[in-house]
Short mmCIF file of C-alpha atoms and ligand atoms in Angstrom, two decimals:
data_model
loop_
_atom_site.label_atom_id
_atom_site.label_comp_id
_atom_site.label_asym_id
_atom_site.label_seq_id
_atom_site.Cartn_x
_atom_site.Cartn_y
_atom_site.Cartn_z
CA UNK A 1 -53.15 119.88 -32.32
CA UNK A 2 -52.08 116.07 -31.57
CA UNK A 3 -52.26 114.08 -34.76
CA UNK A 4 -52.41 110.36 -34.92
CA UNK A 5 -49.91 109.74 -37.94
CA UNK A 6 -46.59 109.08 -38.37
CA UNK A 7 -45.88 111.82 -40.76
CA UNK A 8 -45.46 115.32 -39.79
CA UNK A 9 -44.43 117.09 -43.09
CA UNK A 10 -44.50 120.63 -44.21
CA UNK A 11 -44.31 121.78 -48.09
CA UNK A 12 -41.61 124.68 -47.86
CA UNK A 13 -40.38 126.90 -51.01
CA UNK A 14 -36.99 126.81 -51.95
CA UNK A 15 -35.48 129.55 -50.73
CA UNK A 16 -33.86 132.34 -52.15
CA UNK A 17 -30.62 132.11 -52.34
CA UNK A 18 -29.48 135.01 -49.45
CA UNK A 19 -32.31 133.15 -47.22
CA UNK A 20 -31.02 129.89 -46.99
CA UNK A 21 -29.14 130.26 -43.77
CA UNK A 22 -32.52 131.86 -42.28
CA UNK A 23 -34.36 128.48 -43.36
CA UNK A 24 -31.41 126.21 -42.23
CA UNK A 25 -31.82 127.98 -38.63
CA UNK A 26 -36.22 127.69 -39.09
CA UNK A 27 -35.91 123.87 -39.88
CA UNK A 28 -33.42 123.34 -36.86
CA UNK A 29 -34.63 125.74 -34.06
CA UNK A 30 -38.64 126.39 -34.89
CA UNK A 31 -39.52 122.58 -37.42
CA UNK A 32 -37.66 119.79 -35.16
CA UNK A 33 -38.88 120.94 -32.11
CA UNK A 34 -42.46 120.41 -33.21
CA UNK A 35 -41.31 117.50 -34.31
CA UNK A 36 -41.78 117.46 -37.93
CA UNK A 37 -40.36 115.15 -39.53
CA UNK A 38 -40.63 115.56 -43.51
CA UNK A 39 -40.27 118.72 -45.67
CA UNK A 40 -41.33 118.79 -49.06
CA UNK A 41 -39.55 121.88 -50.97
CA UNK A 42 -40.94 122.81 -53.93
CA UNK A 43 -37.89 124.05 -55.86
CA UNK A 44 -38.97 123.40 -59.46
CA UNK A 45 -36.32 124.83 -61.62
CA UNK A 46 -34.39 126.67 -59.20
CA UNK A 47 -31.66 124.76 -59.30
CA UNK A 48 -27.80 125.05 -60.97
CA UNK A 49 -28.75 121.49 -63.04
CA UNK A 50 -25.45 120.22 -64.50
CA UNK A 51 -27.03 118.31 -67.36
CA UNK A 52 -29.48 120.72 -68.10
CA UNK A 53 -28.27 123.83 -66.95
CA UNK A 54 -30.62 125.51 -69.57
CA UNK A 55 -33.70 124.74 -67.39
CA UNK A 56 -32.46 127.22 -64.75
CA UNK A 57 -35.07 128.97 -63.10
CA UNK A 58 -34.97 132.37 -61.38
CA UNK A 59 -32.46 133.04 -58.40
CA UNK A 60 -30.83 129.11 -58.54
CA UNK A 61 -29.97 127.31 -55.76
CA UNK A 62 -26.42 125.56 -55.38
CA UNK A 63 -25.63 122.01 -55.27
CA UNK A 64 -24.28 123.77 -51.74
CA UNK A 65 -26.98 125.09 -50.62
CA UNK A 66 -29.07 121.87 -50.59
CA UNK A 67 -26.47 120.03 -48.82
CA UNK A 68 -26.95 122.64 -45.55
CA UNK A 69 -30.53 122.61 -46.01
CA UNK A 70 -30.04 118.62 -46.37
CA UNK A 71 -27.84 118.08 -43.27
CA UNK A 72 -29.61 120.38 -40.84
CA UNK A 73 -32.44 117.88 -42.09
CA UNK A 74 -30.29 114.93 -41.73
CA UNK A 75 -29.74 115.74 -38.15
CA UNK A 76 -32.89 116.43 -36.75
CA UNK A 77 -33.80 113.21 -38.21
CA UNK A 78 -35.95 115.14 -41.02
CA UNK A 79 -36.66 113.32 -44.37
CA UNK A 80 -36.31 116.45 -47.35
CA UNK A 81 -37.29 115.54 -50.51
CA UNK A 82 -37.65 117.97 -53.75
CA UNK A 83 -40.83 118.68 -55.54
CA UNK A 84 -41.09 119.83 -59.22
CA UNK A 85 -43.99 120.75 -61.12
CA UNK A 86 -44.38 117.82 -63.81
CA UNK A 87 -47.41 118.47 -65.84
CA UNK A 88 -49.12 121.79 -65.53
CA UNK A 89 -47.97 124.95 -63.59
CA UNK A 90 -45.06 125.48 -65.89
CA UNK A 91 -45.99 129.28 -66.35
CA UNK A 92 -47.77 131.91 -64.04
CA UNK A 93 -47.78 135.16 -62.01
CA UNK A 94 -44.86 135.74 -59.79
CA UNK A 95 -45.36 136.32 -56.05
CA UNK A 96 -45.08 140.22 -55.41
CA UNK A 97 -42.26 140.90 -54.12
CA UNK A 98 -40.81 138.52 -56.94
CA UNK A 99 -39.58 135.46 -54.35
CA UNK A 100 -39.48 132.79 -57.12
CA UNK A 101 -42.48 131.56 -56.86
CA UNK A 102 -45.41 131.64 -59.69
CA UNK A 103 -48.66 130.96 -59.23
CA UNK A 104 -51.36 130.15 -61.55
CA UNK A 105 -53.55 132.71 -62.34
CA UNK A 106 -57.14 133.20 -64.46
CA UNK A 107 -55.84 136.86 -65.76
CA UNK A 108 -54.48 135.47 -69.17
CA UNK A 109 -52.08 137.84 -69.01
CA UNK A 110 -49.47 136.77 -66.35
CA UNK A 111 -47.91 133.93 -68.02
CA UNK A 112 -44.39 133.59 -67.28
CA UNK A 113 -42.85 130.66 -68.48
CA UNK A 114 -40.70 128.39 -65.93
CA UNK A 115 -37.33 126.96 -66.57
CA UNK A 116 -38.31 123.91 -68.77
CA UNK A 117 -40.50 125.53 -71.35
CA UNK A 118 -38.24 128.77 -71.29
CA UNK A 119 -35.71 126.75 -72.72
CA UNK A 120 -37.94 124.06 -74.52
CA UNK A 121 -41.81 125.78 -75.59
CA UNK A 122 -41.94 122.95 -77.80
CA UNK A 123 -42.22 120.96 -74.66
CA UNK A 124 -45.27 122.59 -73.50
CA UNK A 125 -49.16 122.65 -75.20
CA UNK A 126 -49.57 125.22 -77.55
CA UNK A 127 -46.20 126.70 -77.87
CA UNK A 128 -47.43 129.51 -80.01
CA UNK A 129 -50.00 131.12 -78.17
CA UNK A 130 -49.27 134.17 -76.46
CA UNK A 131 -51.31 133.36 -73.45
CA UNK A 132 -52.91 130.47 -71.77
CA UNK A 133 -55.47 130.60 -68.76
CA UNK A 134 -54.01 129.45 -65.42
CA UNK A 135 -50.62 128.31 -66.40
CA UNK A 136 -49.25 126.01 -69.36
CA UNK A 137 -49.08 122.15 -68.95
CA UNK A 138 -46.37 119.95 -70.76
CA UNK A 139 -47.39 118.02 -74.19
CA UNK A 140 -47.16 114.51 -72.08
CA UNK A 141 -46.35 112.01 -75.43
CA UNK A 142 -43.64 114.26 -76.29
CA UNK A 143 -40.18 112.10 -75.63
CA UNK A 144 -37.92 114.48 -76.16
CA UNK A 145 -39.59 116.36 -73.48
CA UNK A 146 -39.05 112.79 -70.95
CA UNK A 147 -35.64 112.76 -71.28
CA UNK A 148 -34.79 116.13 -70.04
CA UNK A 149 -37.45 115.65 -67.40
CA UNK A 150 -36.20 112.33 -66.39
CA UNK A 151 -32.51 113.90 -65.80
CA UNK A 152 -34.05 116.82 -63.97
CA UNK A 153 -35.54 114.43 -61.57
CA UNK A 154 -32.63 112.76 -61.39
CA UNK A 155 -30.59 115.09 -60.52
CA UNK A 156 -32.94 116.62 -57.98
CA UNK A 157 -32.93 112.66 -56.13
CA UNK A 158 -29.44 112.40 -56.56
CA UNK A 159 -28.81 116.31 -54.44
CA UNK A 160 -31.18 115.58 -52.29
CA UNK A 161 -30.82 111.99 -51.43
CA UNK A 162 -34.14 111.64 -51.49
CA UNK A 163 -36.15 108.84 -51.05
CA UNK A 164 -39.08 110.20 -53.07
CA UNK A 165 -39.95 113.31 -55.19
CA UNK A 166 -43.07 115.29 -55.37
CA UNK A 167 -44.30 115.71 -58.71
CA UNK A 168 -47.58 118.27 -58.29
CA UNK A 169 -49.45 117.40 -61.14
CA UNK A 170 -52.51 119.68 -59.46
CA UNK A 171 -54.53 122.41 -61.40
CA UNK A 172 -54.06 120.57 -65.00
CA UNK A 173 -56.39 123.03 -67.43
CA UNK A 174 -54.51 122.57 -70.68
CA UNK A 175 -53.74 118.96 -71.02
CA UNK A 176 -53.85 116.94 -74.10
CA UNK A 177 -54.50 120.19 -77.02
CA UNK A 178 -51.91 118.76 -79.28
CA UNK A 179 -52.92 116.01 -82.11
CA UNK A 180 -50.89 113.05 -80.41
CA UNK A 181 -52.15 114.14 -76.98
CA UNK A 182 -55.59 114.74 -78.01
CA UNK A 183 -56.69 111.21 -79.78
CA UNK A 184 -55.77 109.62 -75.80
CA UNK A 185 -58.55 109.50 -73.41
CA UNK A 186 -57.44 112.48 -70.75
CA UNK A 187 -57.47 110.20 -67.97
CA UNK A 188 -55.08 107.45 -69.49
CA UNK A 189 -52.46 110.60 -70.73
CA UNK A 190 -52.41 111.92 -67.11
CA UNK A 191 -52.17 108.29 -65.36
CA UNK A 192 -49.60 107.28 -68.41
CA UNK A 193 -47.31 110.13 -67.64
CA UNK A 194 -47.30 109.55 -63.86
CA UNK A 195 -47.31 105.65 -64.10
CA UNK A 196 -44.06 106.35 -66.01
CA UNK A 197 -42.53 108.72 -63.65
CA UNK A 198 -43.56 106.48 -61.33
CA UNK A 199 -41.41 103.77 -62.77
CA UNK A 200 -38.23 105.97 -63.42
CA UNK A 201 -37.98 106.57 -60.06
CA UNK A 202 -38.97 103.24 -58.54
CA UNK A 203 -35.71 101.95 -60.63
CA UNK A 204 -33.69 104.32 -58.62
CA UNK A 205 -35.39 102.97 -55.43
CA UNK A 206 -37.84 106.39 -54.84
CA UNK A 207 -41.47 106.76 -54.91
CA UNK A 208 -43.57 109.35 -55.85
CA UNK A 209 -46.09 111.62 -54.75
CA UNK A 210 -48.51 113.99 -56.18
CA UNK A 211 -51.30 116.01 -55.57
CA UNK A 212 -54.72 114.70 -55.61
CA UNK A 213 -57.32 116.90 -57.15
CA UNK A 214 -57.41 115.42 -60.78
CA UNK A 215 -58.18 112.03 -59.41
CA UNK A 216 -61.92 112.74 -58.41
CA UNK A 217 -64.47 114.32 -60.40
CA UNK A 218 -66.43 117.72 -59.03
CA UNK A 219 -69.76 116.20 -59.64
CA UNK A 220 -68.49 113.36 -57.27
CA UNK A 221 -67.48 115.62 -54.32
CA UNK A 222 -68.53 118.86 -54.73
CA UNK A 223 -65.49 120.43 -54.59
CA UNK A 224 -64.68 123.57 -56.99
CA UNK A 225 -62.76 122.98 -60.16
CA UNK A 226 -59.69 123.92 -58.81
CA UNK A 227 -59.63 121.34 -56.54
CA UNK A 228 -61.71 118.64 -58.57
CA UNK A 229 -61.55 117.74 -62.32
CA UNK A 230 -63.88 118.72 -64.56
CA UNK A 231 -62.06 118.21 -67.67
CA UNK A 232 -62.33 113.62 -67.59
CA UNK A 233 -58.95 112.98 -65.68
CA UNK A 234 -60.59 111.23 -62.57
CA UNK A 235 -61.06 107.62 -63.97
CA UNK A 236 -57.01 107.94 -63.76
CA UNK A 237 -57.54 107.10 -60.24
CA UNK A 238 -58.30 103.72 -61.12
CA UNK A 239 -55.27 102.89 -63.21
CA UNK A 240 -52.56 104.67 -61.50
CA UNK A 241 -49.84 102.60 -59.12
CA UNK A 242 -51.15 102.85 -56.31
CA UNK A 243 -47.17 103.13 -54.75
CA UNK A 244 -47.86 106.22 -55.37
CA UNK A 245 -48.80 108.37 -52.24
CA UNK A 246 -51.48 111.10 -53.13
CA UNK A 247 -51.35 114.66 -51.44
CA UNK A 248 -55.30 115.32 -51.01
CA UNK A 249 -55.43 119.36 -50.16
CA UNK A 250 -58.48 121.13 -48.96
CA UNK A 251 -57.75 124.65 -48.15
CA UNK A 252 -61.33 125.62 -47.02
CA UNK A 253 -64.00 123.89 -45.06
CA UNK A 254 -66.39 121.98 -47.09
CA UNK A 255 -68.01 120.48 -43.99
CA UNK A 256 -67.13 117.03 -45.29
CA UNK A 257 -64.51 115.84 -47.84
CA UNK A 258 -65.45 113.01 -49.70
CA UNK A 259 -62.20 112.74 -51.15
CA UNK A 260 -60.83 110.76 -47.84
CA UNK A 261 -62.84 107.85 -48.60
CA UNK A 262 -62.47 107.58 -52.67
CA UNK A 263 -58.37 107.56 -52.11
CA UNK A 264 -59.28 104.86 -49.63
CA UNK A 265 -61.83 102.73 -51.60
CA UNK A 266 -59.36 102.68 -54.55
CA UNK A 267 -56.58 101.80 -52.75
CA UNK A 268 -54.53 104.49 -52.34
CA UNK A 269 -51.85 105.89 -48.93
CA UNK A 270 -52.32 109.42 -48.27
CA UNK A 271 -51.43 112.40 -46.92
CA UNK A 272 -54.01 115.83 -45.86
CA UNK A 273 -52.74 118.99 -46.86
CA UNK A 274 -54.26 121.96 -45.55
CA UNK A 275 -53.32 125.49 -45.84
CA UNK A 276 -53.57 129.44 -44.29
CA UNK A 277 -57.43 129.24 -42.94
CA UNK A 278 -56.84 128.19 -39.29
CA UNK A 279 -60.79 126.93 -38.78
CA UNK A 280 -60.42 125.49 -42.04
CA UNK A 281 -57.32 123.54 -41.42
CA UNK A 282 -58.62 122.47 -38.09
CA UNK A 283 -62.17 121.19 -39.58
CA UNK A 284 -60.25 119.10 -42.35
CA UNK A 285 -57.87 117.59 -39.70
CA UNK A 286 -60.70 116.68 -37.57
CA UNK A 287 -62.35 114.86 -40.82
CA UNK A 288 -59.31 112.75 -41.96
CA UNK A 289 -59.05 111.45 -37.96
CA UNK A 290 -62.84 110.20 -38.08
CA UNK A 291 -62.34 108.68 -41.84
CA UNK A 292 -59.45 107.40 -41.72
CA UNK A 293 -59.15 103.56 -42.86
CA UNK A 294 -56.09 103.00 -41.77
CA UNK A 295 -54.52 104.42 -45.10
CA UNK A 296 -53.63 108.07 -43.94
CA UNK A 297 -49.83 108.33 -43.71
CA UNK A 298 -49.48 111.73 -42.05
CA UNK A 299 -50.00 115.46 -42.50
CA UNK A 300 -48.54 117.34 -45.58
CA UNK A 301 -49.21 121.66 -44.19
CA UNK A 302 -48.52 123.86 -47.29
CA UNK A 303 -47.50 127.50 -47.21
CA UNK A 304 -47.26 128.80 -50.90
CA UNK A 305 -45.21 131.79 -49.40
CA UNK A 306 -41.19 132.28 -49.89
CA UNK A 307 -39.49 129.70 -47.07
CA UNK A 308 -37.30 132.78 -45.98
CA UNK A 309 -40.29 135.02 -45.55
CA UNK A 310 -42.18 132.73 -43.53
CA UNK A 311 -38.44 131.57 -41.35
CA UNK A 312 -38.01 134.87 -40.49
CA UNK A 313 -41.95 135.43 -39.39
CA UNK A 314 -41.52 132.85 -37.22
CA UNK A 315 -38.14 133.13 -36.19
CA UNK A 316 -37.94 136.66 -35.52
CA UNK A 317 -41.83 138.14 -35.62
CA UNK A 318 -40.59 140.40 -38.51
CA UNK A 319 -43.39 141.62 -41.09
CA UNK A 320 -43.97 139.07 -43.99
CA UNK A 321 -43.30 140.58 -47.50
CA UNK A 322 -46.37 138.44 -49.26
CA UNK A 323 -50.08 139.43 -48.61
CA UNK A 324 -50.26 135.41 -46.83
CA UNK A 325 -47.12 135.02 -44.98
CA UNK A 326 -48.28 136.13 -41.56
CA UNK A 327 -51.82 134.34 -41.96
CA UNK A 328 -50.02 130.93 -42.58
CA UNK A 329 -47.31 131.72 -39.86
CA UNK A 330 -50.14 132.36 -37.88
CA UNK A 331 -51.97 129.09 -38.58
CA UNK A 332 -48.80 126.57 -38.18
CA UNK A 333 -47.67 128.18 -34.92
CA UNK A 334 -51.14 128.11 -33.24
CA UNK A 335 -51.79 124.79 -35.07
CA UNK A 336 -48.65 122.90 -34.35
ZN1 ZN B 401 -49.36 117.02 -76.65
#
């Protein structure tokens, strides 16, 4: 499919750590050929941190292995830059088989807690209950809590030498519960929290982006609440920095998405993200061409399956370990 933006990105896992050579040889021999040019990996806490090593996730990866994945970037003229999780998602249910990755989940009872609130649950909302639905969100006025963050991300910028980091901030369900946190408007915690991250990084000369769904309301476009905010966060839109480049994702066809045209009203760059459903990613695609105004920076694909699973799909046609590796496999290489 020929797209008419600069950016061809793809959001990959990090991998685990004996698959790293497998997505070093995926980004050079199957990604720069099809000439993408950005990945996005989503490595959270699986990192050896130095300052905080106590925010280790499962199955690290080494200050080593980023450089490889960096330079094979590097050379295919690829920009790489990390992505954390930095307001909700920081529990879940693991992928099966366990590849590092956790997913939300409405079964209360998967809720594995990530690096950051394994070693800090005072960082998160309600520390004390067992279980939360979907996945646990950080208490965004605690300080304490900024400081680590802000050395995670820097960190993470620094490894990478990144230009920008991608925050997530998507599927928020259990924001603002604590007393501090619950006397601010919803809307002006979330757009606080990222207006600040926002600034951090600016002062190291990187941007940020995020995902897009809790910056429209469902009752404005229809959307479900997974992908729309039901819970007041959408005026946020209006008093976030608009440097900030917003990661609108659609995973199934809705026949129109409003969305498009909000982000471009209010003043905001872009980027589409679609996902597994090949008709779906197609009929999204086709929508951002015809709407956009000229403030669509490029293509953002997401998998949401382990990098080294979906490498070696590609690479090497073997069988994909999680129920949605060959689907998305499927999807890029007909797509792209
Ligand atoms: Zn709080």
């Amino acid at each position: 499919m020929k797209l008419p933006w600069k950016t061809k990105g793809i959001v990959l896992t990090a991998p685990l750590s004996e698959e790293v050579d497998d997505v070093v040889k995926f980004i050079d021999e199957y990604l720069a050929p099809r000439k993408f040019n950005l990945v996005v990996m989503q490595i959270r806490y699986r990192y050896r941190f130095k300052r905080h090593p106590e925010c280790m996730g499962y199955d690290p990866l080494s200050y080593e292995d980023i450089k490889k994945l960096l330079y094979v970037c590097k050379k295919n003229g690829i920009r790489f830059i990390p992505k954390m999780n930095l307001c909700g998602h920081q529990s879940g249910l693991p992928n099966k088989p366990t590849d590092g990755i956790l997913h939300g989940h409405q079964d209360e009872k998967y809720d594995i807690r990530d690096g950051l609130l394994r070693a800090y649950p005072e960082f998160g909302e309600q520390p004390h209950k067992p279980q939360v639905f979907y996945s646990r969100t950080l208490c965004l006025t605690n300080n304490a809590m900024k400081e680590v963050v802000f050395d995670l991300v820097d960190e993470l910028l620094e490894v990478f030498e990144a230009d920008a980091i991608h925050i997530g901030c998507d599927e928020v369900f259990n924001m603002g519960q604590c007393p501090t946190c619950s006397a601010v408007p919803k809307y002006k915690l979330y757009a606080d929290w990222i207006n600040t991250l926002s600034e951090h990084v600016k002062k190291r000369g990187a941007k940020i982006l995020m995902w897009g769904d809790r910056l429209y309301s469902t009752e404005e476009t229809g959307y479900h609440r997974y992908e729309s905010s039901d819970t007041g966060t959408h005026p946020a839109r209006e008093i976030l920095d608009k440097d900030v480049i917003v990661c609108d994702w659609h995973y199934e066809d809705y026949g129109k998405f409003p969305s498009i045209e909000l982000f471009a009203n209010s003043g905001f760059k872009i980027m589409i993200s679609p996902w597994r459903d090949k008709p779906s990613a197609e009929a999204f695609i086709k929508y951002a061409i015809e709407h956009d105004k000229g403030h669509i920076e490029g293509l953002l694909m997401t998998t949401w399956c382990g990098s080294g699973d979906l490498a070696k799909r590609l690479l090497y046609n073997t069988e994909g370990r999680w129920e949605h590796t060959n689907q998305i496999a499927d999807t890029i290489d007909s797509l792209f």
